[in-house]
Amino acid sequence: MKYAFSKLPEIKSKIENSGPTALLLDFDGTISPIVPRPDDAYIPEKTRSLLKKIDKMFPVVIVTGRPLAVIRKKVGVKRFIYAASHGWEWDFEGKLKRKPLPKTIAVKFNRLRQAVKNIKKDFPPLIIENKPYSVTFHYHLLPIKQEMIFTERLKNFLKPIRRQSSIRIFHDKKTVEITPDLNWTKGDISESALRHLRQKSHKNFLPIYIGDSTTDEDAFRALARGITVRVGKSKNSAAEYYLREQREVQKFLGWFLKTLPS
C-alpha cells in the first residue's frame, strides 16, 4: 500500500487524465470517528461542509452498513446518494429501493436476533444492533476481563453460524457484524451507483473510494480501476493507498477540493 499523502501528484494525475470523478465514502471510521456507542457517531461540521462543496463538483456517495433511515439522518444532506445496509437498501437521488431477503435467510436472522438476547443478559455493557439486514455486536465498553470472556463466548456462539453458507461474519475494531452472504456487497452497490450516474449523465465516472473496515474490501476489489484508499494501513487490504488515521480523511477531502478543477 502507498501512503496517500506521499502520492498526491500520482493521485492528481489519475484524476486529471480520467473523465468525471465520483467520491464514494464509508461512514463509521471514515467520515465519522469511531465511537463506543454507535448512536453517538457524528460527522464533524468541517467534514460535512467539505463534502457539500465537493458535491457541487462531483457526486458524493455514502456507502455504509447503517440502515438507510439512520444514515440519511446522521449525514443530513439530502442530495447525496446513499447506499445503506451494505447495499441492501439505497437512495439514488430520491429513488428509494430495497432488496428483499429470501424467506429462508429472514428466518435465520429472526432466530439469530432471539439467540443474541441471552448474550446481552450476561454482558450488560455490550451493545447489540439489530438492523434490518444485519446484527452487530459492539464491545468497546466491556472491561478488559469481561472482554476476554465475551470474545470466547462469541467465538463459540459463531461456530455453527460460520458453517452456514448464506451468512457472512466481519470482525473489525471491537465490532462483529453478521450479514447475509448472497453475492451482494458494498462492491456491488458501488457499481450500481456508478451505473446510475452513467445512465444519468452518459459519462463514465472515475471512482474514488475511501473506507476503513473489512466490509469495504469488497468495494476496494470491485473498484480497483479507480482510486481506493483505506483508513489505516493493512498488508491484507485490496486498497491501493492508505491514510494513517481517521482524522486524515478530512485533510484529504480538503486537498481534493482545493486541488481539483471545477
PDB file of C-alpha atoms in Angstrom:
ATOM      1  CA  MET A   1       0.000   0.000   0.000  1.00  0.00           C
ATOM      2  CA  LYS A   2       1.107   3.551  -0.706  1.00  0.00           C
ATOM      3  CA  TYR A   3       0.638   6.408   1.744  1.00  0.00           C
ATOM      4  CA  ALA A   4      -1.831   8.733   0.014  1.00  0.00           C
ATOM      5  CA  PHE A   5      -0.184  11.972   1.126  1.00  0.00           C
ATOM      6  CA  SER A   6       3.159  10.893  -0.315  1.00  0.00           C
ATOM      7  CA  LYS A   7       1.469  10.137  -3.652  1.00  0.00           C
ATOM      8  CA  LEU A   8      -0.723  13.202  -4.181  1.00  0.00           C
ATOM      9  CA  PRO A   9       0.837  14.076  -7.581  1.00  0.00           C
ATOM     10  CA  GLU A  10       0.159  10.495  -8.716  1.00  0.00           C
ATOM     11  CA  ILE A  11      -3.448  10.624  -7.498  1.00  0.00           C
ATOM     12  CA  LYS A  12      -3.980  14.040  -9.062  1.00  0.00           C
ATOM     13  CA  SER A  13      -2.642  12.792 -12.396  1.00  0.00           C
ATOM     14  CA  LYS A  14      -5.041   9.832 -12.375  1.00  0.00           C
ATOM     15  CA  ILE A  15      -7.974  12.153 -11.757  1.00  0.00           C
ATOM     16  CA  GLU A  16      -6.958  14.725 -14.359  1.00  0.00           C
ATOM     17  CA  ASN A  17      -6.428  12.031 -17.005  1.00  0.00           C
ATOM     18  CA  SER A  18      -9.844  10.472 -16.487  1.00  0.00           C
ATOM     19  CA  GLY A  19     -13.397  11.608 -17.035  1.00  0.00           C
ATOM     20  CA  PRO A  20     -15.559  12.985 -14.221  1.00  0.00           C
ATOM     21  CA  THR A  21     -14.974  11.727 -10.687  1.00  0.00           C
ATOM     22  CA  ALA A  22     -17.363  10.159  -8.173  1.00  0.00           C
ATOM     23  CA  LEU A  23     -16.442  10.166  -4.489  1.00  0.00           C
ATOM     24  CA  LEU A  24     -17.644   7.130  -2.517  1.00  0.00           C
ATOM     25  CA  LEU A  25     -17.159   7.035   1.254  1.00  0.00           C
ATOM     26  CA  ASP A  26     -17.850   4.718   4.142  1.00  0.00           C
ATOM     27  CA  PHE A  27     -19.340   6.358   7.253  1.00  0.00           C
ATOM     28  CA  ASP A  28     -18.096   4.924  10.574  1.00  0.00           C
ATOM     29  CA  GLY A  29     -14.341   5.262  10.924  1.00  0.00           C
ATOM     30  CA  THR A  30     -14.088   7.187   7.662  1.00  0.00           C
ATOM     31  CA  ILE A  31     -16.051  10.438   7.684  1.00  0.00           C
ATOM     32  CA  SER A  32     -17.194   9.803  11.264  1.00  0.00           C
ATOM     33  CA  PRO A  33     -14.804   8.981  14.127  1.00  0.00           C
ATOM     34  CA  ILE A  34     -15.175   5.562  15.752  1.00  0.00           C
ATOM     35  CA  VAL A  35     -17.131   5.942  18.999  1.00  0.00           C
ATOM     36  CA  PRO A  36     -18.024   3.357  21.690  1.00  0.00           C
ATOM     37  CA  ARG A  37     -21.768   3.869  21.204  1.00  0.00           C
ATOM     38  CA  PRO A  38     -22.952   3.755  17.569  1.00  0.00           C
ATOM     39  CA  ASP A  39     -25.782   6.195  18.302  1.00  0.00           C
ATOM     40  CA  ASP A  40     -23.159   8.824  19.207  1.00  0.00           C
ATOM     41  CA  ALA A  41     -21.451   8.750  15.799  1.00  0.00           C
ATOM     42  CA  TYR A  42     -21.342  12.094  14.016  1.00  0.00           C
ATOM     43  CA  ILE A  43     -19.737  13.918  11.100  1.00  0.00           C
ATOM     44  CA  PRO A  44     -17.544  16.863  12.116  1.00  0.00           C
ATOM     45  CA  GLU A  45     -19.097  20.023  10.735  1.00  0.00           C
ATOM     46  CA  LYS A  46     -15.968  20.840   8.728  1.00  0.00           C
ATOM     47  CA  THR A  47     -16.123  17.418   7.043  1.00  0.00           C
ATOM     48  CA  ARG A  48     -19.804  17.890   6.202  1.00  0.00           C
ATOM     49  CA  SER A  49     -19.050  21.324   4.766  1.00  0.00           C
ATOM     50  CA  LEU A  50     -16.244  19.913   2.592  1.00  0.00           C
ATOM     51  CA  LEU A  51     -18.497  17.144   1.276  1.00  0.00           C
ATOM     52  CA  LYS A  52     -21.261  19.603   0.397  1.00  0.00           C
ATOM     53  CA  LYS A  53     -18.765  21.720  -1.544  1.00  0.00           C
ATOM     54  CA  ILE A  54     -17.345  18.653  -3.304  1.00  0.00           C
ATOM     55  CA  ASP A  55     -20.863  17.540  -4.228  1.00  0.00           C
ATOM     56  CA  LYS A  56     -21.279  20.715  -6.277  1.00  0.00           C
ATOM     57  CA  MET A  57     -18.403  19.470  -8.457  1.00  0.00           C
ATOM     58  CA  PHE A  58     -18.606  15.667  -8.242  1.00  0.00           C
ATOM     59  CA  PRO A  59     -21.235  13.192  -6.978  1.00  0.00           C
ATOM     60  CA  VAL A  60     -20.862  12.078  -3.350  1.00  0.00           C
ATOM     61  CA  VAL A  61     -21.987   8.546  -2.475  1.00  0.00           C
ATOM     62  CA  ILE A  62     -22.208   7.321   1.133  1.00  0.00           C
ATOM     63  CA  VAL A  63     -21.705   3.533   1.322  1.00  0.00           C
ATOM     64  CA  THR A  64     -22.431   2.123   4.772  1.00  0.00           C
ATOM     65  CA  GLY A  65     -23.695  -0.782   6.834  1.00  0.00           C
ATOM     66  CA  ARG A  66     -26.099   1.502   8.675  1.00  0.00           C
ATOM     67  CA  PRO A  67     -29.813   1.434   7.790  1.00  0.00           C
ATOM     68  CA  LEU A  68     -30.968   3.970   5.208  1.00  0.00           C
ATOM     69  CA  ALA A  69     -33.170   5.991   7.564  1.00  0.00           C
ATOM     70  CA  VAL A  70     -30.348   6.228  10.104  1.00  0.00           C
ATOM     71  CA  ILE A  71     -27.583   7.245   7.701  1.00  0.00           C
ATOM     72  CA  ARG A  72     -29.650   9.925   5.967  1.00  0.00           C
ATOM     73  CA  LYS A  73     -30.348  11.481   9.361  1.00  0.00           C
ATOM     74  CA  LYS A  74     -26.718  11.186  10.500  1.00  0.00           C
ATOM     75  CA  VAL A  75     -25.294  12.773   7.354  1.00  0.00           C
ATOM     76  CA  GLY A  76     -28.075  15.303   6.942  1.00  0.00           C
ATOM     77  CA  VAL A  77     -27.507  16.131   3.261  1.00  0.00           C
ATOM     78  CA  LYS A  78     -30.482  15.129   1.142  1.00  0.00           C
ATOM     79  CA  ARG A  79     -28.837  15.425  -2.272  1.00  0.00           C
ATOM     80  CA  PHE A  80     -26.111  12.833  -1.604  1.00  0.00           C
ATOM     81  CA  ILE A  81     -26.514   9.305  -2.948  1.00  0.00           C
ATOM     82  CA  TYR A  82     -26.935   6.732  -0.159  1.00  0.00           C
ATOM     83  CA  ALA A  83     -26.104   3.027  -0.340  1.00  0.00           C
ATOM     84  CA  ALA A  84     -27.117   1.634   3.055  1.00  0.00           C
ATOM     85  CA  SER A  85     -27.234  -1.709   4.882  1.00  0.00           C
ATOM     86  CA  HIS A  86     -24.190  -2.915   2.914  1.00  0.00           C
ATOM     87  CA  GLY A  87     -26.108  -2.245  -0.283  1.00  0.00           C
ATOM     88  CA  TRP A  88     -29.424  -3.875   0.592  1.00  0.00           C
ATOM     89  CA  GLU A  89     -31.281  -0.556   0.554  1.00  0.00           C
ATOM     90  CA  TRP A  90     -30.451   2.666  -1.235  1.00  0.00           C
ATOM     91  CA  ASP A  91     -31.495   6.176  -2.181  1.00  0.00           C
ATOM     92  CA  PHE A  92     -30.210   7.200  -5.592  1.00  0.00           C
ATOM     93  CA  GLU A  93     -31.277  10.847  -5.741  1.00  0.00           C
ATOM     94  CA  GLY A  94     -34.786  10.200  -4.491  1.00  0.00           C
ATOM     95  CA  LYS A  95     -35.146   6.712  -5.957  1.00  0.00           C
ATOM     96  CA  LEU A  96     -35.538   4.522  -2.859  1.00  0.00           C
ATOM     97  CA  LYS A  97     -35.231   0.768  -3.242  1.00  0.00           C
ATOM     98  CA  ARG A  98     -34.678  -2.288  -1.053  1.00  0.00           C
ATOM     99  CA  LYS A  99     -33.618  -5.814  -1.893  1.00  0.00           C
ATOM    100  CA  PRO A 100     -35.881  -8.330  -0.167  1.00  0.00           C
ATOM    101  CA  LEU A 101     -34.248 -11.010   1.939  1.00  0.00           C
ATOM    102  CA  PRO A 102     -35.105 -14.548   0.839  1.00  0.00           C
ATOM    103  CA  LYS A 103     -37.516 -16.113   3.309  1.00  0.00           C
ATOM    104  CA  THR A 104     -35.008 -18.745   4.442  1.00  0.00           C
ATOM    105  CA  ILE A 105     -32.444 -16.045   5.303  1.00  0.00           C
ATOM    106  CA  ALA A 106     -35.039 -13.885   7.054  1.00  0.00           C
ATOM    107  CA  VAL A 107     -35.971 -16.859   9.254  1.00  0.00           C
ATOM    108  CA  LYS A 108     -32.304 -17.435  10.139  1.00  0.00           C
ATOM    109  CA  PHE A 109     -31.856 -13.806  11.137  1.00  0.00           C
ATOM    110  CA  ASN A 110     -35.002 -13.821  13.264  1.00  0.00           C
ATOM    111  CA  ARG A 111     -33.627 -16.826  15.148  1.00  0.00           C
ATOM    112  CA  LEU A 112     -30.272 -15.106  15.456  1.00  0.00           C
ATOM    113  CA  ARG A 113     -31.858 -11.991  16.957  1.00  0.00           C
ATOM    114  CA  GLN A 114     -33.547 -14.131  19.592  1.00  0.00           C
ATOM    115  CA  ALA A 115     -30.339 -16.000  20.399  1.00  0.00           C
ATOM    116  CA  VAL A 116     -28.230 -12.872  20.974  1.00  0.00           C
ATOM    117  CA  LYS A 117     -30.575 -11.717  23.740  1.00  0.00           C
ATOM    118  CA  ASN A 118     -29.036 -14.303  26.070  1.00  0.00           C
ATOM    119  CA  ILE A 119     -25.556 -12.931  25.416  1.00  0.00           C
ATOM    120  CA  LYS A 120     -26.706  -9.397  26.155  1.00  0.00           C
ATOM    121  CA  LYS A 121     -28.076 -10.508  29.550  1.00  0.00           C
ATOM    122  CA  ASP A 122     -24.634 -11.752  30.594  1.00  0.00           C
ATOM    123  CA  PHE A 123     -22.753  -8.677  29.349  1.00  0.00           C
ATOM    124  CA  PRO A 124     -24.821  -5.548  30.127  1.00  0.00           C
ATOM    125  CA  PRO A 125     -22.315  -3.020  28.641  1.00  0.00           C
ATOM    126  CA  LEU A 126     -22.452  -4.888  25.326  1.00  0.00           C
ATOM    127  CA  ILE A 127     -24.327  -3.028  22.575  1.00  0.00           C
ATOM    128  CA  ILE A 128     -26.175  -5.141  20.017  1.00  0.00           C
ATOM    129  CA  GLU A 129     -27.639  -3.521  16.918  1.00  0.00           C
ATOM    130  CA  ASN A 130     -30.475  -5.474  15.344  1.00  0.00           C
ATOM    131  CA  LYS A 131     -30.540  -3.810  11.945  1.00  0.00           C
ATOM    132  CA  PRO A 132     -32.905  -4.760   9.097  1.00  0.00           C
ATOM    133  CA  TYR A 133     -30.191  -6.681   7.241  1.00  0.00           C
ATOM    134  CA  SER A 134     -27.579  -7.474   9.890  1.00  0.00           C
ATOM    135  CA  VAL A 135     -26.770  -7.997  13.551  1.00  0.00           C
ATOM    136  CA  THR A 136     -23.788  -6.165  15.036  1.00  0.00           C
ATOM    137  CA  PHE A 137     -22.017  -6.597  18.381  1.00  0.00           C
ATOM    138  CA  HIS A 138     -20.154  -3.572  19.789  1.00  0.00           C
ATOM    139  CA  TYR A 139     -17.942  -4.413  22.755  1.00  0.00           C
ATOM    140  CA  HIS A 140     -15.923  -1.202  23.154  1.00  0.00           C
ATOM    141  CA  LEU A 141     -17.426  -0.598  26.613  1.00  0.00           C
ATOM    142  CA  LEU A 142     -16.664  -4.006  28.121  1.00  0.00           C
ATOM    143  CA  PRO A 143     -13.997  -4.039  30.861  1.00  0.00           C
ATOM    144  CA  ILE A 144     -10.863  -5.947  29.824  1.00  0.00           C
ATOM    145  CA  LYS A 145     -11.668  -9.052  31.887  1.00  0.00           C
ATOM    146  CA  GLN A 146     -15.231  -9.163  30.581  1.00  0.00           C
ATOM    147  CA  GLU A 147     -13.985  -8.603  27.052  1.00  0.00           C
ATOM    148  CA  MET A 148     -11.829 -11.734  27.231  1.00  0.00           C
ATOM    149  CA  ILE A 149     -14.764 -13.807  28.483  1.00  0.00           C
ATOM    150  CA  PHE A 150     -17.088 -12.289  25.900  1.00  0.00           C
ATOM    151  CA  THR A 151     -14.810 -12.925  22.918  1.00  0.00           C
ATOM    152  CA  GLU A 152     -14.506 -16.590  23.911  1.00  0.00           C
ATOM    153  CA  ARG A 153     -18.284 -16.838  24.341  1.00  0.00           C
ATOM    154  CA  LEU A 154     -18.813 -15.149  20.989  1.00  0.00           C
ATOM    155  CA  LYS A 155     -16.333 -17.484  19.314  1.00  0.00           C
ATOM    156  CA  ASN A 156     -18.375 -20.486  20.444  1.00  0.00           C
ATOM    157  CA  PHE A 157     -21.629 -18.753  19.515  1.00  0.00           C
ATOM    158  CA  LEU A 158     -20.389 -18.094  15.981  1.00  0.00           C
ATOM    159  CA  LYS A 159     -19.088 -21.611  15.272  1.00  0.00           C
ATOM    160  CA  PRO A 160     -22.379 -23.040  13.946  1.00  0.00           C
ATOM    161  CA  ILE A 161     -23.152 -19.764  12.160  1.00  0.00           C
ATOM    162  CA  ARG A 162     -19.863 -19.912  10.230  1.00  0.00           C
ATOM    163  CA  ARG A 163     -20.922 -23.239   8.754  1.00  0.00           C
ATOM    164  CA  GLN A 164     -23.949 -21.637   7.100  1.00  0.00           C
ATOM    165  CA  SER A 165     -23.099 -20.681   3.525  1.00  0.00           C
ATOM    166  CA  SER A 166     -25.646 -17.859   3.423  1.00  0.00           C
ATOM    167  CA  ILE A 167     -24.154 -15.974   6.389  1.00  0.00           C
ATOM    168  CA  ARG A 168     -21.096 -13.720   6.449  1.00  0.00           C
ATOM    169  CA  ILE A 169     -19.202 -12.532   9.551  1.00  0.00           C
ATOM    170  CA  PHE A 170     -16.986  -9.436   9.756  1.00  0.00           C
ATOM    171  CA  HIS A 171     -14.579  -8.666  12.627  1.00  0.00           C
ATOM    172  CA  ASP A 172     -13.280  -5.119  12.988  1.00  0.00           C
ATOM    173  CA  LYS A 173     -12.399  -2.580  15.729  1.00  0.00           C
ATOM    174  CA  LYS A 174     -14.183  -4.307  18.629  1.00  0.00           C
ATOM    175  CA  THR A 175     -17.231  -4.978  16.496  1.00  0.00           C
ATOM    176  CA  VAL A 176     -18.556  -8.170  14.967  1.00  0.00           C
ATOM    177  CA  GLU A 177     -21.169  -7.916  12.229  1.00  0.00           C
ATOM    178  CA  ILE A 178     -23.256 -10.763  10.833  1.00  0.00           C
ATOM    179  CA  THR A 179     -24.772 -10.167   7.389  1.00  0.00           C
ATOM    180  CA  PRO A 180     -26.392 -12.172   4.578  1.00  0.00           C
ATOM    181  CA  ASP A 181     -23.943 -13.662   2.083  1.00  0.00           C
ATOM    182  CA  LEU A 182     -25.845 -13.606  -1.194  1.00  0.00           C
ATOM    183  CA  ASN A 183     -23.360 -12.181  -3.694  1.00  0.00           C
ATOM    184  CA  TRP A 184     -24.402  -8.604  -2.951  1.00  0.00           C
ATOM    185  CA  THR A 185     -21.827  -6.401  -1.226  1.00  0.00           C
ATOM    186  CA  LYS A 186     -20.573  -2.845  -0.899  1.00  0.00           C
ATOM    187  CA  GLY A 187     -18.715  -3.504  -4.136  1.00  0.00           C
ATOM    188  CA  ASP A 188     -21.916  -4.416  -5.975  1.00  0.00           C
ATOM    189  CA  ILE A 189     -23.893  -1.427  -4.701  1.00  0.00           C
ATOM    190  CA  SER A 190     -20.980   0.895  -5.532  1.00  0.00           C
ATOM    191  CA  GLU A 191     -21.006  -0.391  -9.107  1.00  0.00           C
ATOM    192  CA  SER A 192     -24.779   0.080  -9.170  1.00  0.00           C
ATOM    193  CA  ALA A 193     -24.416   3.708  -8.042  1.00  0.00           C
ATOM    194  CA  LEU A 194     -21.852   4.327 -10.777  1.00  0.00           C
ATOM    195  CA  ARG A 195     -24.204   2.824 -13.383  1.00  0.00           C
ATOM    196  CA  HIS A 196     -26.919   5.178 -12.155  1.00  0.00           C
ATOM    197  CA  LEU A 197     -24.582   8.151 -12.618  1.00  0.00           C
ATOM    198  CA  ARG A 198     -23.520   6.921 -16.059  1.00  0.00           C
ATOM    199  CA  GLN A 199     -27.113   6.486 -17.227  1.00  0.00           C
ATOM    200  CA  LYS A 200     -27.979   9.947 -15.948  1.00  0.00           C
ATOM    201  CA  SER A 201     -25.017  11.803 -17.476  1.00  0.00           C
ATOM    202  CA  HIS A 202     -23.899   9.447 -20.281  1.00  0.00           C
ATOM    203  CA  LYS A 203     -20.384   9.674 -18.844  1.00  0.00           C
ATOM    204  CA  ASN A 204     -18.058   7.168 -17.196  1.00  0.00           C
ATOM    205  CA  PHE A 205     -17.017   8.215 -13.702  1.00  0.00           C
ATOM    206  CA  LEU A 206     -13.660   7.526 -12.084  1.00  0.00           C
ATOM    207  CA  PRO A 207     -14.486   6.145  -8.617  1.00  0.00           C
ATOM    208  CA  ILE A 208     -12.564   7.279  -5.555  1.00  0.00           C
ATOM    209  CA  TYR A 209     -13.500   5.006  -2.663  1.00  0.00           C
ATOM    210  CA  ILE A 210     -12.444   5.667   0.941  1.00  0.00           C
ATOM    211  CA  GLY A 211     -13.215   3.164   3.702  1.00  0.00           C
ATOM    212  CA  ASP A 212     -11.726   1.746   6.861  1.00  0.00           C
ATOM    213  CA  SER A 213     -13.146  -1.693   7.565  1.00  0.00           C
ATOM    214  CA  THR A 214     -13.233  -5.283   6.391  1.00  0.00           C
ATOM    215  CA  THR A 215     -16.660  -4.634   4.846  1.00  0.00           C
ATOM    216  CA  ASP A 216     -15.029  -2.111   2.483  1.00  0.00           C
ATOM    217  CA  GLU A 217     -12.665  -4.673   0.992  1.00  0.00           C
ATOM    218  CA  ASP A 218     -15.344  -5.827  -1.473  1.00  0.00           C
ATOM    219  CA  ALA A 219     -15.551  -2.259  -2.783  1.00  0.00           C
ATOM    220  CA  PHE A 220     -11.762  -1.911  -2.968  1.00  0.00           C
ATOM    221  CA  ARG A 221     -11.636  -5.016  -5.162  1.00  0.00           C
ATOM    222  CA  ALA A 222     -14.613  -4.041  -7.315  1.00  0.00           C
ATOM    223  CA  LEU A 223     -13.299  -0.510  -7.924  1.00  0.00           C
ATOM    224  CA  ALA A 224      -9.638  -1.353  -8.493  1.00  0.00           C
ATOM    225  CA  ARG A 225      -9.809   0.579 -11.778  1.00  0.00           C
ATOM    226  CA  GLY A 226     -10.278   3.750  -9.735  1.00  0.00           C
ATOM    227  CA  ILE A 227      -8.578   5.183  -6.650  1.00  0.00           C
ATOM    228  CA  THR A 228      -9.044   3.130  -3.486  1.00  0.00           C
ATOM    229  CA  VAL A 229      -7.981   4.474  -0.100  1.00  0.00           C
ATOM    230  CA  ARG A 230      -8.057   2.600   3.201  1.00  0.00           C
ATOM    231  CA  VAL A 231      -8.101   4.394   6.549  1.00  0.00           C
ATOM    232  CA  GLY A 232      -5.376   2.532   8.413  1.00  0.00           C
ATOM    233  CA  LYS A 233      -2.599   0.577   6.740  1.00  0.00           C
ATOM    234  CA  SER A 234      -3.172  -3.151   6.280  1.00  0.00           C
ATOM    235  CA  LYS A 235      -0.991  -5.600   4.382  1.00  0.00           C
ATOM    236  CA  ASN A 236      -4.081  -7.680   3.604  1.00  0.00           C
ATOM    237  CA  SER A 237      -6.094  -4.834   2.079  1.00  0.00           C
ATOM    238  CA  ALA A 238      -7.011  -4.616  -1.598  1.00  0.00           C
ATOM    239  CA  ALA A 239      -6.835  -0.802  -1.447  1.00  0.00           C
ATOM    240  CA  GLU A 240      -4.013   0.880  -3.365  1.00  0.00           C
ATOM    241  CA  TYR A 241      -3.486   3.770  -0.942  1.00  0.00           C
ATOM    242  CA  TYR A 242      -3.909   4.353   2.768  1.00  0.00           C
ATOM    243  CA  LEU A 243      -4.365   7.141   5.290  1.00  0.00           C
ATOM    244  CA  ARG A 244      -2.794   6.710   8.712  1.00  0.00           C
ATOM    245  CA  GLU A 245      -5.859   7.596  10.763  1.00  0.00           C
ATOM    246  CA  GLN A 246      -9.448   8.773  10.506  1.00  0.00           C
ATOM    247  CA  ARG A 247      -8.535  12.419  11.096  1.00  0.00           C
ATOM    248  CA  GLU A 248      -6.582  12.412   7.836  1.00  0.00           C
ATOM    249  CA  VAL A 249      -9.785  11.836   5.860  1.00  0.00           C
ATOM    250  CA  GLN A 250     -10.830  15.437   6.441  1.00  0.00           C
ATOM    251  CA  LYS A 251      -7.377  16.626   5.387  1.00  0.00           C
ATOM    252  CA  PHE A 252      -7.561  14.503   2.219  1.00  0.00           C
ATOM    253  CA  LEU A 253     -11.010  15.892   1.366  1.00  0.00           C
ATOM    254  CA  GLY A 254      -9.645  19.408   1.816  1.00  0.00           C
ATOM    255  CA  TRP A 255      -6.814  18.647  -0.603  1.00  0.00           C
ATOM    256  CA  PHE A 256      -9.269  17.091  -3.040  1.00  0.00           C
ATOM    257  CA  LEU A 257     -11.444  20.202  -3.009  1.00  0.00           C
ATOM    258  CA  LYS A 258      -8.598  22.723  -3.340  1.00  0.00           C
ATOM    259  CA  THR A 259      -6.562  20.844  -5.922  1.00  0.00           C
ATOM    260  CA  LEU A 260      -9.103  19.748  -8.477  1.00  0.00           C
ATOM    261  CA  PRO A 261     -10.550  21.965 -11.197  1.00  0.00           C
ATOM    262  CA  SER A 262     -14.270  22.668 -11.109  1.00  0.00           C
TER     263      SER A 262
END
